[in-house]
XYZ file of C-alpha atoms in Angstrom:
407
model
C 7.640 -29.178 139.234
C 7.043 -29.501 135.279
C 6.223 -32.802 133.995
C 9.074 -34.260 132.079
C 7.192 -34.772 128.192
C 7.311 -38.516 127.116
C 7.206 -37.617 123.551
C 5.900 -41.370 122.488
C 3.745 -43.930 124.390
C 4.366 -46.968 126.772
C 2.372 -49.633 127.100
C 1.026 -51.049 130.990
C 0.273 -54.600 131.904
C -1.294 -54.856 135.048
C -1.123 -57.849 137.270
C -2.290 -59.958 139.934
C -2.553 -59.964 143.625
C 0.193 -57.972 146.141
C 1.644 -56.855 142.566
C -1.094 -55.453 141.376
C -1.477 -53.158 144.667
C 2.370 -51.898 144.718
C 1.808 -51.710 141.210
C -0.612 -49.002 141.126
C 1.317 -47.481 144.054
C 4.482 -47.051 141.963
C 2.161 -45.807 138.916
C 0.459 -43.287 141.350
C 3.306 -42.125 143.461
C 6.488 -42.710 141.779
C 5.653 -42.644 137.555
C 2.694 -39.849 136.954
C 3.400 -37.058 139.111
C 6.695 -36.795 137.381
C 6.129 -37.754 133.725
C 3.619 -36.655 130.698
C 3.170 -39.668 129.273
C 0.822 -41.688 127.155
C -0.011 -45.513 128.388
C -1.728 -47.780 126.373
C -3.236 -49.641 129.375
C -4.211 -53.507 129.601
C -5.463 -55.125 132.446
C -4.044 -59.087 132.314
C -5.825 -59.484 135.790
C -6.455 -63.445 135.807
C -10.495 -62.500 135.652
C -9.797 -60.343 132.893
C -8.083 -62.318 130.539
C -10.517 -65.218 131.397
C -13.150 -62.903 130.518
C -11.544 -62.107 127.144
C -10.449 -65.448 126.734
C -6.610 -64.441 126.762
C -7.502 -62.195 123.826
C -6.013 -59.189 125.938
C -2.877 -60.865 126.217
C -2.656 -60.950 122.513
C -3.423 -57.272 121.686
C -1.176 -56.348 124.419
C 1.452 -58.078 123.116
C 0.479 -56.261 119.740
C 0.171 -53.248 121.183
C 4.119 -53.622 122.396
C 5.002 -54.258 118.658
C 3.740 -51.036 117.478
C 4.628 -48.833 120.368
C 8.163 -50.519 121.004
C 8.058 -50.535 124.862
C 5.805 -52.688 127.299
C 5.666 -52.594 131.141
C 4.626 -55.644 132.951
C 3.199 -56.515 136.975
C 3.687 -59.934 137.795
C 0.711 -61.968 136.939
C -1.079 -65.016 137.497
C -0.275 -68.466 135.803
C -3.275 -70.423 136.636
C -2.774 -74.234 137.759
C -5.793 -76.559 138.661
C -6.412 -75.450 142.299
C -6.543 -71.692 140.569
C -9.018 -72.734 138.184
C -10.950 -74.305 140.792
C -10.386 -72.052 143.455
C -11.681 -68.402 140.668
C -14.191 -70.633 138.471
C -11.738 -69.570 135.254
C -13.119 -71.188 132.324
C -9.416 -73.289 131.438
C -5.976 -72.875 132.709
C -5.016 -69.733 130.969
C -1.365 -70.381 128.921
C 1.520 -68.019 130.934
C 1.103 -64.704 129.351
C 4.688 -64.230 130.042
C 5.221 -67.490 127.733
C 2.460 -65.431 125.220
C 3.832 -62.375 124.970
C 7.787 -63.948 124.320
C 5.772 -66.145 121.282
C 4.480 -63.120 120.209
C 7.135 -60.425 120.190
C 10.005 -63.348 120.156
C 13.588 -61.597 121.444
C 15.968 -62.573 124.082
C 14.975 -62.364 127.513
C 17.928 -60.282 129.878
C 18.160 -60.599 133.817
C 20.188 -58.782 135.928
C 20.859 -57.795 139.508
C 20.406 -54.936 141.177
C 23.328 -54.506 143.412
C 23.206 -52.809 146.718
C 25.739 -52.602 148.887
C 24.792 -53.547 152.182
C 22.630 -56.601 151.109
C 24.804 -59.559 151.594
C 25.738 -61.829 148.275
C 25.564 -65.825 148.660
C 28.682 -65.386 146.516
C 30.866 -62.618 147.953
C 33.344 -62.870 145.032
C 30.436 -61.240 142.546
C 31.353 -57.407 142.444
C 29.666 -56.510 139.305
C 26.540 -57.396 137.524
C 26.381 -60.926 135.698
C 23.500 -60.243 132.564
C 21.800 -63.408 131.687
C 20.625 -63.536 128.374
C 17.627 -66.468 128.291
C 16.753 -67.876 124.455
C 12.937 -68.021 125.712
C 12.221 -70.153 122.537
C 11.488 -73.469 121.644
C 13.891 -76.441 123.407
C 11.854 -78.053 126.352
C 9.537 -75.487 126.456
C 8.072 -76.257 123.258
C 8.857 -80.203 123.569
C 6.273 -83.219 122.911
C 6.850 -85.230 125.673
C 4.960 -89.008 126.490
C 4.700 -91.899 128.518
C 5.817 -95.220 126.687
C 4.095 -98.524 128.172
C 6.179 -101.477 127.130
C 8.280 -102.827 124.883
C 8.455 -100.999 121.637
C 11.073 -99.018 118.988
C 11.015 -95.272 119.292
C 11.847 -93.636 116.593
C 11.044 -90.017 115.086
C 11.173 -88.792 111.499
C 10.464 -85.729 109.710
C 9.238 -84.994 106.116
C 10.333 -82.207 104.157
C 7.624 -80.498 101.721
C 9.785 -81.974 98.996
C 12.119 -84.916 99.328
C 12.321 -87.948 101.542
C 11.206 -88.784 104.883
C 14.295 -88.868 106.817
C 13.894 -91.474 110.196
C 16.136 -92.111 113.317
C 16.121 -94.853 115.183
C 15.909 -93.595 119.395
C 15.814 -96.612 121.355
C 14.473 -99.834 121.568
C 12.773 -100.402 125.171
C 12.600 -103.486 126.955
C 9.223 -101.969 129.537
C 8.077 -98.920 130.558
C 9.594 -95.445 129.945
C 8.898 -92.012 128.916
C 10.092 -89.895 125.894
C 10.607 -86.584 124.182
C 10.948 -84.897 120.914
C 12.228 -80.698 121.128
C 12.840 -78.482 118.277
C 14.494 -74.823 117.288
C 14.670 -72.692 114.500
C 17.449 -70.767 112.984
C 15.627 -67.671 112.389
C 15.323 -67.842 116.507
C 18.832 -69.144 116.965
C 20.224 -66.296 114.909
C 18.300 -63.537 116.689
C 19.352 -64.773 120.216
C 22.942 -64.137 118.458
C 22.414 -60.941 117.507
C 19.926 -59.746 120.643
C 23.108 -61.117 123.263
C 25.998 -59.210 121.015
C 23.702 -55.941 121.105
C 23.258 -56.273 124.633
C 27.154 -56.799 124.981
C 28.157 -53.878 122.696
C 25.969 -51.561 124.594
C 26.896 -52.771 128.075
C 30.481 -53.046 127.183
C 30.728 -56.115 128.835
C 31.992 -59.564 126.667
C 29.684 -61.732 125.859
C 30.085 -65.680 126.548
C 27.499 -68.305 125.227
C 27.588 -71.400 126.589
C 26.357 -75.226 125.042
C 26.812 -78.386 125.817
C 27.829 -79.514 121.798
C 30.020 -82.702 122.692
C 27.382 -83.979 123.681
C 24.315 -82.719 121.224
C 26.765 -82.223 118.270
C 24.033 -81.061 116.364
C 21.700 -79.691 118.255
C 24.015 -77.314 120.696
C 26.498 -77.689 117.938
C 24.056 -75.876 115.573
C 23.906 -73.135 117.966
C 27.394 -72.881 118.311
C 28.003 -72.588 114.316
C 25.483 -69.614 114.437
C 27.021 -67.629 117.106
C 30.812 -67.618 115.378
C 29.066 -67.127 112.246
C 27.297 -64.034 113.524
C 29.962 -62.761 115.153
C 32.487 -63.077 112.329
C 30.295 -61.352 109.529
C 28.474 -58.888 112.151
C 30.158 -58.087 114.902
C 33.297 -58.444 115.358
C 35.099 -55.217 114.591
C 32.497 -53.751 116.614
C 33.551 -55.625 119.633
C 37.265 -55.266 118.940
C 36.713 -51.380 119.178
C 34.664 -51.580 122.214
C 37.344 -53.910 123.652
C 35.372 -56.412 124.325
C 35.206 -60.350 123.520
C 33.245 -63.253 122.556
C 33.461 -67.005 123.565
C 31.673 -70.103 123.544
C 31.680 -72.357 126.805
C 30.741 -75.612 127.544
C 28.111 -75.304 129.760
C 29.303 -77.031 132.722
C 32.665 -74.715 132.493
C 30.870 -71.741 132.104
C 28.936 -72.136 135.353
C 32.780 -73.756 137.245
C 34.338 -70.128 135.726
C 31.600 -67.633 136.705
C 31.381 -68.963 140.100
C 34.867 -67.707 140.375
C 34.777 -64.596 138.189
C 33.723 -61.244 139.740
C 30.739 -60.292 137.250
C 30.725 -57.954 134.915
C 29.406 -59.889 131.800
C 26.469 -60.873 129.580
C 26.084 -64.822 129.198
C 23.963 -65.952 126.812
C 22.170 -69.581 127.390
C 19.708 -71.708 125.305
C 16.119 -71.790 127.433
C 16.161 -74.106 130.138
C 20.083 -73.255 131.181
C 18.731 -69.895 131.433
C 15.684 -69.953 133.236
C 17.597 -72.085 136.004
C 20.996 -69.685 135.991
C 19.082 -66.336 136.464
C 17.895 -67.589 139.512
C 20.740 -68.531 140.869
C 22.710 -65.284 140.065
C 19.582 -63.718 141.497
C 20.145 -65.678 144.732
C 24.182 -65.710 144.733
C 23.645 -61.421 144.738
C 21.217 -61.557 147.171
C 17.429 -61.686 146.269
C 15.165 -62.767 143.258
C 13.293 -59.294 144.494
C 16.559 -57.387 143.203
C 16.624 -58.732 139.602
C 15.701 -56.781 136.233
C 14.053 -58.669 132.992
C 14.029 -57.533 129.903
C 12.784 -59.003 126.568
C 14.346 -57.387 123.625
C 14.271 -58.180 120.597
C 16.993 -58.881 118.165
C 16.782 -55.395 116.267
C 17.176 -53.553 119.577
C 13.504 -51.688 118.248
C 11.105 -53.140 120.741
C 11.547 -54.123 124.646
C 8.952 -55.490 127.468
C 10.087 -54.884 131.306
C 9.094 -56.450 133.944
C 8.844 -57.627 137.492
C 11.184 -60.991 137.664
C 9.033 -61.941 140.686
C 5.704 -63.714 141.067
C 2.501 -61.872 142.518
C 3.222 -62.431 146.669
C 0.506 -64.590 146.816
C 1.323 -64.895 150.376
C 1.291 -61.253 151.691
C -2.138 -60.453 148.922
C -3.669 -63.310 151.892
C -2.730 -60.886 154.502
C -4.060 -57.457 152.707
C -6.996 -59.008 151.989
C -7.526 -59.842 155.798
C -6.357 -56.108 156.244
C -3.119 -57.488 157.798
C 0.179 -55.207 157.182
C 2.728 -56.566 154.638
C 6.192 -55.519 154.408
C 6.773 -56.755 150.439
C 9.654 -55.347 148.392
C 8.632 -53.333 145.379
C 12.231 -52.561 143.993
C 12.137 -55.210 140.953
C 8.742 -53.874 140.297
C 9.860 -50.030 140.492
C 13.002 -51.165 138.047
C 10.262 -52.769 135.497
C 9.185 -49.102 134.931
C 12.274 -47.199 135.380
C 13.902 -49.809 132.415
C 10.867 -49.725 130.112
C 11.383 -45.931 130.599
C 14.837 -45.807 130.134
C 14.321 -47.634 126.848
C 11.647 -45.259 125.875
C 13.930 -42.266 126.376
C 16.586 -43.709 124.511
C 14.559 -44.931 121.310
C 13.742 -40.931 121.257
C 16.291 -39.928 122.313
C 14.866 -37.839 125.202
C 17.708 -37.288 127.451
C 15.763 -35.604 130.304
C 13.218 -38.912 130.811
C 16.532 -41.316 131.013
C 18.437 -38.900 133.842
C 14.940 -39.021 135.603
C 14.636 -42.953 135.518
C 18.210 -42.650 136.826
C 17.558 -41.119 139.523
C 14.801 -43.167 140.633
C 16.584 -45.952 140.600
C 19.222 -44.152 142.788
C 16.415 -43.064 145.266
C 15.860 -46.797 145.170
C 18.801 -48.486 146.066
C 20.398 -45.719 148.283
C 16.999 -46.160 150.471
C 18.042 -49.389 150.999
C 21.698 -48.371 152.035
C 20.849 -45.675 154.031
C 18.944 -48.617 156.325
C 15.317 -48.445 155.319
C 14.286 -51.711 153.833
C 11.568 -54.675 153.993
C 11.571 -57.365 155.666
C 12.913 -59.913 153.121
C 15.821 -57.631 152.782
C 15.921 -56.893 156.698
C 16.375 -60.801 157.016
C 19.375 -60.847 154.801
C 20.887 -58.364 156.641
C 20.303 -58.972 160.181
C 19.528 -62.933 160.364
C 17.729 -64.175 163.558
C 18.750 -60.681 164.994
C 16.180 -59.143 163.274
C 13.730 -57.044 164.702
C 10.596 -55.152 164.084
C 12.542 -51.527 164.090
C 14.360 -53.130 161.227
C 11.940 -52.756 158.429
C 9.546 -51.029 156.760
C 6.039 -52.217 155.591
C 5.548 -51.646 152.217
C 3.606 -48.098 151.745
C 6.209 -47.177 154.185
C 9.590 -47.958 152.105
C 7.685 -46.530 148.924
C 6.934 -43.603 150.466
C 10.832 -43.349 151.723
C 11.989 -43.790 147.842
C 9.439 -40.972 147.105
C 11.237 -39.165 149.770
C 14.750 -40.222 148.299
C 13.137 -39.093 144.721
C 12.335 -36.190 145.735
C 15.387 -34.670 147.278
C 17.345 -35.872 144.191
C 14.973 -33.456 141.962
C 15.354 -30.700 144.551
């Protein structure tokens, strides 16, 4: 068949381990016989950025901001017994955490549903869209030990003015402490990045704090959401027929345990890095989640796998071992950075293709042919080797599935 013409480029970011390898599978199989395109390719292997000195992280990350879509494997955040273990020269920052500093934007997570995988919470019938603030909060917090008795306090000094100083706490022995910080400018494009995302999903949008207790800390992001939504947005959601709310936090979790999906919820850093996991879990599988970073103009977007690098089944390929390790979060990093891609130029036949994939995807999986993390969902301890696939095998059956759907 004739290529389909990617009139601008993408840029790749390969990975690590057992992502790397389905990676280049996916790339090889499922992406290049089918597409013209252009990639801007850099390789954040753990050796390689160690080699650069993370430098490659950076110009991929640049390299995103003047191309407008990155696609990401799972890679390798380096702890002690990783530094040890590959002689790196330090522990290597996550270039996950990099990239986010760099390009700044929302971070979105979302299932992917398929029917006959079974859902920890059977009341979810549609998508819930997590949208992460991946800025700032305890992420970018000074933390410390205190030894003994002592008065904490913390202050800050404008460039001009006074020093203004809070008293914390006065301890009596031993404790520990910790000072965290946001901006507006951030705060205000998390706004606008989760009301896009709303408005083109045409799902509402509910952000949820905890400001009776941080007044002004939560309560500042409160003040910016109603703010943006009052001077930005809000005939636009009234004629999509849509809504906005803020939610304590603790309610917001009580009401979408109860709700049956079908909305974007926007939460400050740490609620969201701990909720996307669990609405990847209640539907099924952290292997059948998207992520997105966009950024607040809706110009520039990285995809990627939500998943680490299966350190696990890389052991057994490396012994030559078979693996049976489920591609489909990696397979949706490409088809959304493509999807993206074919939108921002507005190249219809690249988006129906990315489409389809995705279809040959999930009905695979529905028409039986699955690995073994997903066999174990659906057959418990009645599981049995007929019931999945090892991994060249199920890509190969979505090439199949691809194929047909092209004719």
């Amino acid at each position: 068949m004739k290529k389909i013409l990617v009139k601008n480029p993408v840029v790749e970011l390969d990975g690590d381990e057992m992502a790397r390898i389905m990676w280049s599978f996916i790339k090889e199989k499922l992406i290049l016989p089918y597409l013209d395109v252009d990639i801007k390719y850099y390789d954040l292997y753990v050796m390689n950025r160690d080699k650069t000195n993370d430098r490659v992280t950076v110009d991929a990350a640049e390299a995103i901001i003047k191309y407008g879509v990155g696609i990401k494997c799972a890679t390798i955040t380096p702890d002690e017994g990783r530094v040890e273990e590959l002689g790196l020269k330090e522990m290597w920052r996550s270039p996950n955490g990099t990239i986010r500093n760099i390009l700044g934007g929302t971070v979105f997570r979302e299932p992917i549903l398929i029917s006959n995988i079974p859902r920890l919470v059977p009341g979810w019938k549609k998508p819930i869209c997590i949208g992460r603030h991946a800025f700032g909060d305890q992420y970018r917090a000074t933390d410390f030990l205190v030894r003994g008795s002592g008065k904490l306090s913390i202050s800050f000094t404008p460039e001009s003015g006074e020093k203004q100083t809070y008293s914390v706490y006065d301890f009596n022995g031993d404790g520990v402490a910790l000072a965290m910080y946001n901006t507006d400018e951030s705060i205000y494009g998390f706004a606008r990045a989760c009301m896009n995302q709303a408005l083109n999903k045409k799902w509402p949008l509910f952000m949820s704090t905890k400001n009776t207790i941080l007044k002004k800390y939560d309560g500042r992001f409160k003040d910016i959401f109603d703010e943006v939504f009052e001077k930005e947005y809000k005939k636009a959601f009234m004629e999509a027929g849509i809504s906005y709310e803020h939610r304590l936090i603790d309610d917001m979790v009580a009401a979408a345990l109860k709700w049956e999906g079908g909305f974007v919820w926007a939460c400050k850093n740490y609620d969201g890095d701990v909720q996307s996991d669990i609405i990847a879990q209640g539907f099924g599988s952290l292997d059948l989640m998207t992520s997105t970073l966009i950024t607040p103009d809706g110009r520039t977007m990285e995809s990627e796998a939500a998943h680490g690098t299966v350190t696990r089944h890389y052991r057994l390929h490396q012994q030559g071992k078979e693996t049976s390790t489920n591609p489909i979060a990696s397979i949706f990093a490409w088809t959304r950075g493509l999807d993206f891609r074919g939108r921002l130029d507005n190249n219809k036949e690249l988006v129906s293709f990315v489409h389809k994939l995705e279809e040959a995807c999930i009905e695979t999986v529905e028409n039986g042919k699955m690995t073994k993390d997903l066999a174990l969902l659906t057959y418990g301890n009645d599981l049995k080797k007929e019931h999945y696939l090892n991994t060249n095998e199920f890509l190969s059956a979505v090439d199949t599935g691809l194929q047909e759907k092209l004719g």
